[in-house]
mmCIF file of C-alpha atoms and ligand atoms in Angstrom:
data_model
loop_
_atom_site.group_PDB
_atom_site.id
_atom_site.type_symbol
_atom_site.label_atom_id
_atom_site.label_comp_id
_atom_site.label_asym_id
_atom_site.label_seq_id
_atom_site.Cartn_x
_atom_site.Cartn_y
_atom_site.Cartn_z
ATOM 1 C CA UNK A 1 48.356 -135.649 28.922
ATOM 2 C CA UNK A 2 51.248 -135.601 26.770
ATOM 3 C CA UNK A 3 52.313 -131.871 26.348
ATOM 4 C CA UNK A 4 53.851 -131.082 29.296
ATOM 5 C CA UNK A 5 53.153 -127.387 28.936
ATOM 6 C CA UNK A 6 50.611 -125.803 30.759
ATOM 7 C CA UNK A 7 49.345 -122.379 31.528
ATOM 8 C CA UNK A 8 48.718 -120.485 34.844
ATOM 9 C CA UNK A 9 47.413 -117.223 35.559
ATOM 10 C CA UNK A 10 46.086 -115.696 38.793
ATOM 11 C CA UNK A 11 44.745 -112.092 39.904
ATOM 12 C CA UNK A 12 45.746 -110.434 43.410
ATOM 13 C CA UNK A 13 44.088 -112.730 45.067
ATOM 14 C CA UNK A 14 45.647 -115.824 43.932
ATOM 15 C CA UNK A 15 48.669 -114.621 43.810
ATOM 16 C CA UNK A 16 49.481 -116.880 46.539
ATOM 17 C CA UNK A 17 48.472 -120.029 45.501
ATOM 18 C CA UNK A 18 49.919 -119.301 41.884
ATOM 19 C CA UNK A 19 53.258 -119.286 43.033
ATOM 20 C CA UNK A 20 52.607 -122.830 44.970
ATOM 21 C CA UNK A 21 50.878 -124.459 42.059
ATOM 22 C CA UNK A 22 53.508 -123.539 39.630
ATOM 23 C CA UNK A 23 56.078 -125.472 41.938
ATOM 24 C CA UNK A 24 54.271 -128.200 42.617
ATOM 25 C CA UNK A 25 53.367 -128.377 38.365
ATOM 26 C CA UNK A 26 57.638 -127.860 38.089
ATOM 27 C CA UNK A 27 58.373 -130.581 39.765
ATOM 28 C CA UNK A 28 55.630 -132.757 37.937
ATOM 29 C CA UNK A 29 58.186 -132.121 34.775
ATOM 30 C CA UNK A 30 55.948 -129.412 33.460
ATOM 31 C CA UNK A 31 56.908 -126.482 31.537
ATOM 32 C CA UNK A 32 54.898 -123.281 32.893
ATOM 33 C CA UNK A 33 54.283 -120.424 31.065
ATOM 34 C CA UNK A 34 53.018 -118.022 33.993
ATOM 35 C CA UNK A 35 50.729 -114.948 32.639
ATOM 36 C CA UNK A 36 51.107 -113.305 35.638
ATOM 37 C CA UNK A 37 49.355 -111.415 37.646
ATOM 38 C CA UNK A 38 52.969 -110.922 39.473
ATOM 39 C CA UNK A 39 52.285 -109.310 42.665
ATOM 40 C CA UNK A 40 49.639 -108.794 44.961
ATOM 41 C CA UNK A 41 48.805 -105.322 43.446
ATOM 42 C CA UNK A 42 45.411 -105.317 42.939
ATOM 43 C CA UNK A 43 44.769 -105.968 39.429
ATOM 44 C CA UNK A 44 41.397 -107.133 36.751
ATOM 45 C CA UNK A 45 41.722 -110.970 36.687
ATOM 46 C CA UNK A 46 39.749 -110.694 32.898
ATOM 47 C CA UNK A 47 42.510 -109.692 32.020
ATOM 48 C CA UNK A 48 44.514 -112.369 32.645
ATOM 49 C CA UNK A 49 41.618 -115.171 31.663
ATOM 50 C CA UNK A 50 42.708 -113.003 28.255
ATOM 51 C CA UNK A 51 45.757 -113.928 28.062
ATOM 52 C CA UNK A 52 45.629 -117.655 29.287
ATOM 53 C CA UNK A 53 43.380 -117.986 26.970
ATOM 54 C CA UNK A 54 45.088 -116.787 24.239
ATOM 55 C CA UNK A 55 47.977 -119.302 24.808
ATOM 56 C CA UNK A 56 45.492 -121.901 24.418
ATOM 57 C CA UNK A 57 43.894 -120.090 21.230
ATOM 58 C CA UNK A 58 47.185 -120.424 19.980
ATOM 59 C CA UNK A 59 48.268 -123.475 20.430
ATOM 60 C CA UNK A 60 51.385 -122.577 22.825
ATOM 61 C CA UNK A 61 49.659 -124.955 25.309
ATOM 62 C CA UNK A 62 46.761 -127.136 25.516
ATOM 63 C CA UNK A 63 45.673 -126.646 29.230
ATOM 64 C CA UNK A 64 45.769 -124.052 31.795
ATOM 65 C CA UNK A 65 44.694 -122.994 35.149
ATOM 66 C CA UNK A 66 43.478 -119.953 36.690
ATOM 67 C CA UNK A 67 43.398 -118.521 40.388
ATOM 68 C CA UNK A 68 41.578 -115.695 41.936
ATOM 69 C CA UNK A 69 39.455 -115.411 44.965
ATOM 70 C CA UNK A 70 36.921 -117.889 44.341
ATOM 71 C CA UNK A 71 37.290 -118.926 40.456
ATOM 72 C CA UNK A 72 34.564 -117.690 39.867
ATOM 73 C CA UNK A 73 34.992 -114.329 37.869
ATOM 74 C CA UNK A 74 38.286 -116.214 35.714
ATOM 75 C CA UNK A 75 36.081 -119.106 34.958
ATOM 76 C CA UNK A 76 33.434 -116.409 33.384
ATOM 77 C CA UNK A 77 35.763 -114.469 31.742
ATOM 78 C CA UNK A 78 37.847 -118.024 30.299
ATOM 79 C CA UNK A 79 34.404 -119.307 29.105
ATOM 80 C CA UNK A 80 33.897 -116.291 26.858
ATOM 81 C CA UNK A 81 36.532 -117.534 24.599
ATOM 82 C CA UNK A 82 36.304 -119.479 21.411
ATOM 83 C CA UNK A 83 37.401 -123.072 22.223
ATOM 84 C CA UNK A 84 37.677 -122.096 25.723
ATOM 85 C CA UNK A 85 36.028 -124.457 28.094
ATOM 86 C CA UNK A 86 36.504 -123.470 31.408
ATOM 87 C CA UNK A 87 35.399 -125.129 35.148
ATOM 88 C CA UNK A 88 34.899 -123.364 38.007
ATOM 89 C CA UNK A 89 35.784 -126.236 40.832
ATOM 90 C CA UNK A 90 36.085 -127.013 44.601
ATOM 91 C CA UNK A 91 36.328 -130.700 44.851
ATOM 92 C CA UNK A 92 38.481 -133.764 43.050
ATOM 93 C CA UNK A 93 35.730 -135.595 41.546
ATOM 94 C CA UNK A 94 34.615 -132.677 39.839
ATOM 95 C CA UNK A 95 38.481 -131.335 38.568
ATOM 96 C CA UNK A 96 38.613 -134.969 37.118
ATOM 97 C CA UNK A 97 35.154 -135.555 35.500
ATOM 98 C CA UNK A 98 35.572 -132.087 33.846
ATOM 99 C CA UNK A 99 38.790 -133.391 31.576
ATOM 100 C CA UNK A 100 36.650 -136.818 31.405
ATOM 101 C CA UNK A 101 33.394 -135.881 30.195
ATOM 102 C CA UNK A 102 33.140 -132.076 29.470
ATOM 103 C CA UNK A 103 36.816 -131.938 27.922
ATOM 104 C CA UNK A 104 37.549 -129.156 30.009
ATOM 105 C CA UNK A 105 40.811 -126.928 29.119
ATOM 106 C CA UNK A 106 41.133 -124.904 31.918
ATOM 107 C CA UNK A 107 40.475 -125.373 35.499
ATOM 108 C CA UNK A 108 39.507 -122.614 37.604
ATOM 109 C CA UNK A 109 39.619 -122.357 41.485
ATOM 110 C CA UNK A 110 39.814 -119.621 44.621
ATOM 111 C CA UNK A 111 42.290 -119.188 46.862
ATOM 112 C CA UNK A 112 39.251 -117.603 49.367
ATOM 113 C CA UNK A 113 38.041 -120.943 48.698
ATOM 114 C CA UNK A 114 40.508 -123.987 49.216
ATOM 115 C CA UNK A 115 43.665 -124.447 50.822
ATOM 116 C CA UNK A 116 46.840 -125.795 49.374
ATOM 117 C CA UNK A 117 46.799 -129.041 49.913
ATOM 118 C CA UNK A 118 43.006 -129.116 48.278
ATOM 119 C CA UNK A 119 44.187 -126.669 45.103
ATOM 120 C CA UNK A 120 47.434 -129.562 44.216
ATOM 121 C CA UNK A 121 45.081 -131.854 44.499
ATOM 122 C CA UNK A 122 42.455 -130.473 41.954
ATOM 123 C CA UNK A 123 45.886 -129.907 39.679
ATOM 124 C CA UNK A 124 46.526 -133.318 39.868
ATOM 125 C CA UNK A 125 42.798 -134.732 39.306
ATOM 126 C CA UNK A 126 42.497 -131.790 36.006
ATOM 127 C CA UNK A 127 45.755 -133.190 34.613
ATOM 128 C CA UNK A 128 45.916 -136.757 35.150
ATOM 129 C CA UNK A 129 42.361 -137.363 33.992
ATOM 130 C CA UNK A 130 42.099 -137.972 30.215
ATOM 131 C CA UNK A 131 38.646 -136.616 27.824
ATOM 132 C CA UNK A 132 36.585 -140.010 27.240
ATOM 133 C CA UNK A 133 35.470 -138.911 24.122
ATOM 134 C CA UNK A 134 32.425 -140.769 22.529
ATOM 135 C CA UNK A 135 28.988 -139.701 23.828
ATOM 136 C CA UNK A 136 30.735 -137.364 25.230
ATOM 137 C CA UNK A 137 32.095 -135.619 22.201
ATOM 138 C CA UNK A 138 29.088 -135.215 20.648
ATOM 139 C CA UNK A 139 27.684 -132.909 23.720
ATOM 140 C CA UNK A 140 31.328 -131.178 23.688
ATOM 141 C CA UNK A 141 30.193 -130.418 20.149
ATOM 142 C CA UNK A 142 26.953 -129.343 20.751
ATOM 143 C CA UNK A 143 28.514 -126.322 22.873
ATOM 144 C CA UNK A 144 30.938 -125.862 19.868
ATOM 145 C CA UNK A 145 27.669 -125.162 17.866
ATOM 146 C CA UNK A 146 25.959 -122.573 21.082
ATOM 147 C CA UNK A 147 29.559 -120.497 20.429
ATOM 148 C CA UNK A 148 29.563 -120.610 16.668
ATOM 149 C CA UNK A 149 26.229 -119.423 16.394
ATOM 150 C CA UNK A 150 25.778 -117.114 19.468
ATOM 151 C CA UNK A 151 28.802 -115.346 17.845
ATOM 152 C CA UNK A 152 27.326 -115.079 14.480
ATOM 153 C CA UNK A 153 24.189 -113.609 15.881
HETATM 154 C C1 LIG B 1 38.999 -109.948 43.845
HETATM 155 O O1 LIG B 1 38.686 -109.282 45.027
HETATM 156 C C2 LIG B 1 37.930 -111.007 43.546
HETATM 157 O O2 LIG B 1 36.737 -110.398 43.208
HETATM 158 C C3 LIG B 1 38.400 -111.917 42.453
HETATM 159 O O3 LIG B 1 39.608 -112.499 42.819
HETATM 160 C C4 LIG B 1 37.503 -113.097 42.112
HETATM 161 O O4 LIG B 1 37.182 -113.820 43.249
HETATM 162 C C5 LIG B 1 36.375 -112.842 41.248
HETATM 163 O O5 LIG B 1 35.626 -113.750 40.894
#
């Protein structure tokens, strides 16, 4: 990956992890742009899939990760997005073959889920794993199509 920037966003219940994963992604040399949720108020994590998103959208960064309680409901709301292609994931081989094959830009996980030492690890797999592009591009673009024409319905 070359731009060091990424994205993170949690709700209440990933609070927790947030902070630990934006350390750990700090002292990778990465620049974090944090979207909050800030606290462990309890709070709509759509809401912040929004506005990680929207960084992405924009081109502010070209990754990003999101936390709640089991990734679940961020993943959902992330993959609702234009361009958005967001996994849901529990194990390394998956956080890796999601940047390799599906060209995944944001990784989703739970902090109900895994612990810390599993959640830096599925940072690390996301993004130090690199899309593979060929065969795999044309499938990427197939969901491009799904999106552009589910939204012109
Ligand atoms: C919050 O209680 C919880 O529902 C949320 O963090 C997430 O797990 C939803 O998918």
């Amino acid at each position: 990956m070359n731009n060091k920037k990424i994205t993170v966003g949690c709700d209440h219940a990933g609070f927790g992890l947030k902070k630990i994963v934006i350390t750990h992604l700090e002292e990778r040399g990465f620049e974090v742009l944090d979207v909050g949720t800030h606290s462990t108020d309890s709070c709509d994590y759509p809401k912040i899939a929004h506005e990680l998103c929207k960084s992405i959208q924009n081109g502010t960064t070209e990754l990003g990760i999101l936390i709640c309680g089991t990734g679940i409901g961020m993943s959902m709301a992330a993959n609702k997005h234009r361009g958005i292609r967001a996994a849901a994931c529990s194990d390394t081989f998956s956080a890796r073959l999601t940047r390799v094959h599906n060209d995944a830009n944001v990784l989703c996980f739970g902090e109900r889920v895994v612990g810390v030492g599993l959640a830096l690890d599925l940072v690390d797999a996301f993004i130090d794993a690199e899309f593979e592009g060929g065969k795999h591009q044309r499938r990427v673009d197939m969901i491009t199509q799904i999106e552009a024409s589910e939204s012109s319905l």
